[in-house]
Amino acid sequence: MRTTRPGASRKPRSWRSSTRTRPARSPAHVAACRRYGSPRLDHVNPEGQGVRERAEAASYTGWQELGKNLAAGAATPAEAVQDWLDSPGHCQTLMDPKFRELGVGSVAAPGSPYARSWVQNFGTR
């Protein structure tokens, strides 16, 4: 999933641990991506919060571009990344040169048909 603001600029990529990983690492963030009562991952939670609202709630503001990849069931980071690379839409988001910042996270998903959920947050400010 990608969101673009008009006038996006192209800057070198960077790691912004203080802003990008906080929402990605949060178990609540990953859980919010899952529709309550359903094993299906979704980019919008039942309250209607999407990537935009959750990024801004985590103090990631002033963005020009936002993106997110979700995965469930992969046991290792390598498996999660391979799943994204094997999916044309997820691979497109992962390789998009417009994104300059990255946050990643994973959380155990007890009670889910999946052992673990994974998220990548992409952004450009």
PDB file of C-alpha atoms in Angstrom:
ATOM      1  CA  MET A   1       0.000   0.000   0.000  1.00  0.00           C
ATOM      2  CA  ARG A   2       1.391   3.417  -0.976  1.00  0.00           C
ATOM      3  CA  THR A   3       0.224   6.975  -0.310  1.00  0.00           C
ATOM      4  CA  THR A   4       1.697  10.030  -2.016  1.00  0.00           C
ATOM      5  CA  ARG A   5       1.527  13.734  -1.242  1.00  0.00           C
ATOM      6  CA  PRO A   6       1.928  16.256  -4.060  1.00  0.00           C
ATOM      7  CA  GLY A   7       5.387  17.802  -4.378  1.00  0.00           C
ATOM      8  CA  ALA A   8       7.321  14.781  -3.069  1.00  0.00           C
ATOM      9  CA  SER A   9      11.086  15.311  -3.234  1.00  0.00           C
ATOM     10  CA  ARG A  10      13.844  12.757  -3.786  1.00  0.00           C
ATOM     11  CA  LYS A  11      16.458  12.570  -0.998  1.00  0.00           C
ATOM     12  CA  PRO A  12      19.014   9.911  -0.009  1.00  0.00           C
ATOM     13  CA  ARG A  13      17.654   6.970   1.989  1.00  0.00           C
ATOM     14  CA  SER A  14      18.076   6.982   5.756  1.00  0.00           C
ATOM     15  CA  TRP A  15      17.197   4.985   8.843  1.00  0.00           C
ATOM     16  CA  ARG A  16      15.033   6.944  11.288  1.00  0.00           C
ATOM     17  CA  SER A  17      14.898   4.659  14.297  1.00  0.00           C
ATOM     18  CA  SER A  18      13.177   7.210  16.495  1.00  0.00           C
ATOM     19  CA  THR A  19      10.200   7.611  14.195  1.00  0.00           C
ATOM     20  CA  ARG A  20       9.960   4.730  11.752  1.00  0.00           C
ATOM     21  CA  THR A  21      10.557   1.737  14.003  1.00  0.00           C
ATOM     22  CA  ARG A  22       8.363   2.867  16.887  1.00  0.00           C
ATOM     23  CA  PRO A  23       5.104   2.182  15.005  1.00  0.00           C
ATOM     24  CA  ALA A  24       6.546  -0.883  13.276  1.00  0.00           C
ATOM     25  CA  ARG A  25       7.833  -2.530  16.474  1.00  0.00           C
ATOM     26  CA  SER A  26       4.684  -1.987  18.466  1.00  0.00           C
ATOM     27  CA  PRO A  27       2.641  -5.168  18.966  1.00  0.00           C
ATOM     28  CA  ALA A  28      -0.399  -2.921  19.120  1.00  0.00           C
ATOM     29  CA  HIS A  29       0.498  -1.540  15.688  1.00  0.00           C
ATOM     30  CA  VAL A  30       0.751  -4.992  14.124  1.00  0.00           C
ATOM     31  CA  ALA A  31      -2.420  -6.111  15.908  1.00  0.00           C
ATOM     32  CA  ALA A  32      -4.196  -2.997  14.643  1.00  0.00           C
ATOM     33  CA  CYS A  33      -3.503  -4.187  11.107  1.00  0.00           C
ATOM     34  CA  ARG A  34      -5.517  -7.359  11.749  1.00  0.00           C
ATOM     35  CA  ARG A  35      -9.293  -7.223  11.408  1.00  0.00           C
ATOM     36  CA  TYR A  36     -10.678  -8.142  14.824  1.00  0.00           C
ATOM     37  CA  GLY A  37     -12.201 -11.615  14.809  1.00  0.00           C
ATOM     38  CA  SER A  38     -10.600 -12.477  11.466  1.00  0.00           C
ATOM     39  CA  PRO A  39      -7.273 -14.153  10.671  1.00  0.00           C
ATOM     40  CA  ARG A  40      -6.883 -11.845   7.638  1.00  0.00           C
ATOM     41  CA  LEU A  41      -4.378  -8.984   7.800  1.00  0.00           C
ATOM     42  CA  ASP A  42      -5.655  -5.625   6.623  1.00  0.00           C
ATOM     43  CA  HIS A  43      -4.093  -2.183   6.165  1.00  0.00           C
ATOM     44  CA  VAL A  44      -7.137  -0.496   7.748  1.00  0.00           C
ATOM     45  CA  ASN A  45      -8.343  -1.468  11.228  1.00  0.00           C
ATOM     46  CA  PRO A  46     -12.036  -1.667  12.187  1.00  0.00           C
ATOM     47  CA  GLU A  47     -11.853   1.902  13.520  1.00  0.00           C
ATOM     48  CA  GLY A  48     -10.896   3.093  10.034  1.00  0.00           C
ATOM     49  CA  GLN A  49      -7.266   3.924  10.870  1.00  0.00           C
ATOM     50  CA  GLY A  50      -4.920   3.303   7.984  1.00  0.00           C
ATOM     51  CA  VAL A  51      -1.213   3.752   7.389  1.00  0.00           C
ATOM     52  CA  ARG A  52      -1.572   7.554   7.363  1.00  0.00           C
ATOM     53  CA  GLU A  53      -3.354   7.850  10.690  1.00  0.00           C
ATOM     54  CA  ARG A  54      -1.099   5.399  12.522  1.00  0.00           C
ATOM     55  CA  ALA A  55       2.110   6.976  11.161  1.00  0.00           C
ATOM     56  CA  GLU A  56       1.015  10.433  12.255  1.00  0.00           C
ATOM     57  CA  ALA A  57      -0.154   9.136  15.658  1.00  0.00           C
ATOM     58  CA  ALA A  58       3.410   7.805  16.108  1.00  0.00           C
ATOM     59  CA  SER A  59       4.792  11.323  15.381  1.00  0.00           C
ATOM     60  CA  TYR A  60       5.838  10.557  11.806  1.00  0.00           C
ATOM     61  CA  THR A  61       4.594  13.828  10.332  1.00  0.00           C
ATOM     62  CA  GLY A  62       5.548  16.004   7.399  1.00  0.00           C
ATOM     63  CA  TRP A  63       5.724  12.981   5.131  1.00  0.00           C
ATOM     64  CA  GLN A  64       5.615  13.100   1.339  1.00  0.00           C
ATOM     65  CA  GLU A  65       5.282   9.336   0.731  1.00  0.00           C
ATOM     66  CA  LEU A  66       4.036   6.461   2.892  1.00  0.00           C
ATOM     67  CA  GLY A  67       3.935   2.729   2.284  1.00  0.00           C
ATOM     68  CA  LYS A  68       3.461  -0.487   4.196  1.00  0.00           C
ATOM     69  CA  ASN A  69       3.913  -4.214   3.709  1.00  0.00           C
ATOM     70  CA  LEU A  70       2.252  -6.745   6.001  1.00  0.00           C
ATOM     71  CA  ALA A  71       2.933 -10.466   6.230  1.00  0.00           C
ATOM     72  CA  ALA A  72       1.824 -13.298   8.487  1.00  0.00           C
ATOM     73  CA  GLY A  73       3.033 -16.813   9.057  1.00  0.00           C
ATOM     74  CA  ALA A  74       6.710 -16.499   8.131  1.00  0.00           C
ATOM     75  CA  ALA A  75       8.906 -17.927  10.880  1.00  0.00           C
ATOM     76  CA  THR A  76      12.002 -15.828  10.145  1.00  0.00           C
ATOM     77  CA  PRO A  77      12.798 -12.367   8.765  1.00  0.00           C
ATOM     78  CA  ALA A  78      14.286 -14.000   5.659  1.00  0.00           C
ATOM     79  CA  GLU A  79      11.034 -15.873   5.003  1.00  0.00           C
ATOM     80  CA  ALA A  80       8.961 -12.699   5.437  1.00  0.00           C
ATOM     81  CA  VAL A  81      11.176 -10.769   3.015  1.00  0.00           C
ATOM     82  CA  GLN A  82      11.070 -13.623   0.506  1.00  0.00           C
ATOM     83  CA  ASP A  83       7.252 -13.640   0.708  1.00  0.00           C
ATOM     84  CA  TRP A  84       7.230  -9.895  -0.080  1.00  0.00           C
ATOM     85  CA  LEU A  85       9.694 -10.330  -2.935  1.00  0.00           C
ATOM     86  CA  ASP A  86       7.544 -13.127  -4.411  1.00  0.00           C
ATOM     87  CA  SER A  87       4.433 -10.903  -4.393  1.00  0.00           C
ATOM     88  CA  PRO A  88       4.431  -8.348  -7.249  1.00  0.00           C
ATOM     89  CA  GLY A  89       2.582  -5.642  -5.282  1.00  0.00           C
ATOM     90  CA  HIS A  90       4.657  -6.075  -2.118  1.00  0.00           C
ATOM     91  CA  CYS A  91       7.893  -6.227  -4.127  1.00  0.00           C
ATOM     92  CA  GLN A  92       6.935  -2.996  -5.897  1.00  0.00           C
ATOM     93  CA  THR A  93       6.492  -1.254  -2.537  1.00  0.00           C
ATOM     94  CA  LEU A  94       9.736  -2.733  -1.163  1.00  0.00           C
ATOM     95  CA  MET A  95      11.776  -1.595  -4.180  1.00  0.00           C
ATOM     96  CA  ASP A  96      10.098   1.780  -4.737  1.00  0.00           C
ATOM     97  CA  PRO A  97      12.885   4.405  -5.000  1.00  0.00           C
ATOM     98  CA  LYS A  98      10.542   7.123  -3.705  1.00  0.00           C
ATOM     99  CA  PHE A  99      10.830   5.731  -0.174  1.00  0.00           C
ATOM    100  CA  ARG A 100      13.792   7.056   1.827  1.00  0.00           C
ATOM    101  CA  GLU A 101      13.067   5.812   5.386  1.00  0.00           C
ATOM    102  CA  LEU A 102      12.219   2.373   6.713  1.00  0.00           C
ATOM    103  CA  GLY A 103      10.878   0.832   9.901  1.00  0.00           C
ATOM    104  CA  VAL A 104      10.389  -2.900  10.425  1.00  0.00           C
ATOM    105  CA  GLY A 105       8.754  -4.967  13.121  1.00  0.00           C
ATOM    106  CA  SER A 106       7.461  -8.362  14.069  1.00  0.00           C
ATOM    107  CA  VAL A 107       5.225  -9.661  16.796  1.00  0.00           C
ATOM    108  CA  ALA A 108       4.159 -13.109  17.950  1.00  0.00           C
ATOM    109  CA  ALA A 109       0.504 -13.729  17.165  1.00  0.00           C
ATOM    110  CA  PRO A 110      -0.850 -16.095  19.826  1.00  0.00           C
ATOM    111  CA  GLY A 111      -4.368 -17.311  19.129  1.00  0.00           C
ATOM    112  CA  SER A 112      -3.915 -16.603  15.426  1.00  0.00           C
ATOM    113  CA  PRO A 113      -3.526 -19.206  12.692  1.00  0.00           C
ATOM    114  CA  TYR A 114      -0.150 -17.520  12.094  1.00  0.00           C
ATOM    115  CA  ALA A 115       2.842 -17.837  14.405  1.00  0.00           C
ATOM    116  CA  ARG A 116       4.070 -14.305  13.739  1.00  0.00           C
ATOM    117  CA  SER A 117       3.045 -11.091  11.963  1.00  0.00           C
ATOM    118  CA  TRP A 118       5.500  -8.797  10.164  1.00  0.00           C
ATOM    119  CA  VAL A 119       5.329  -5.171   9.043  1.00  0.00           C
ATOM    120  CA  GLN A 120       7.500  -2.835   6.978  1.00  0.00           C
ATOM    121  CA  ASN A 121       6.765   0.919   7.140  1.00  0.00           C
ATOM    122  CA  PHE A 122       8.179   3.068   4.361  1.00  0.00           C
ATOM    123  CA  GLY A 123       8.259   6.837   4.212  1.00  0.00           C
ATOM    124  CA  THR A 124       9.806   9.937   2.736  1.00  0.00           C
ATOM    125  CA  ARG A 125       9.891  13.356   4.362  1.00  0.00           C
TER     126      ARG A 125
END
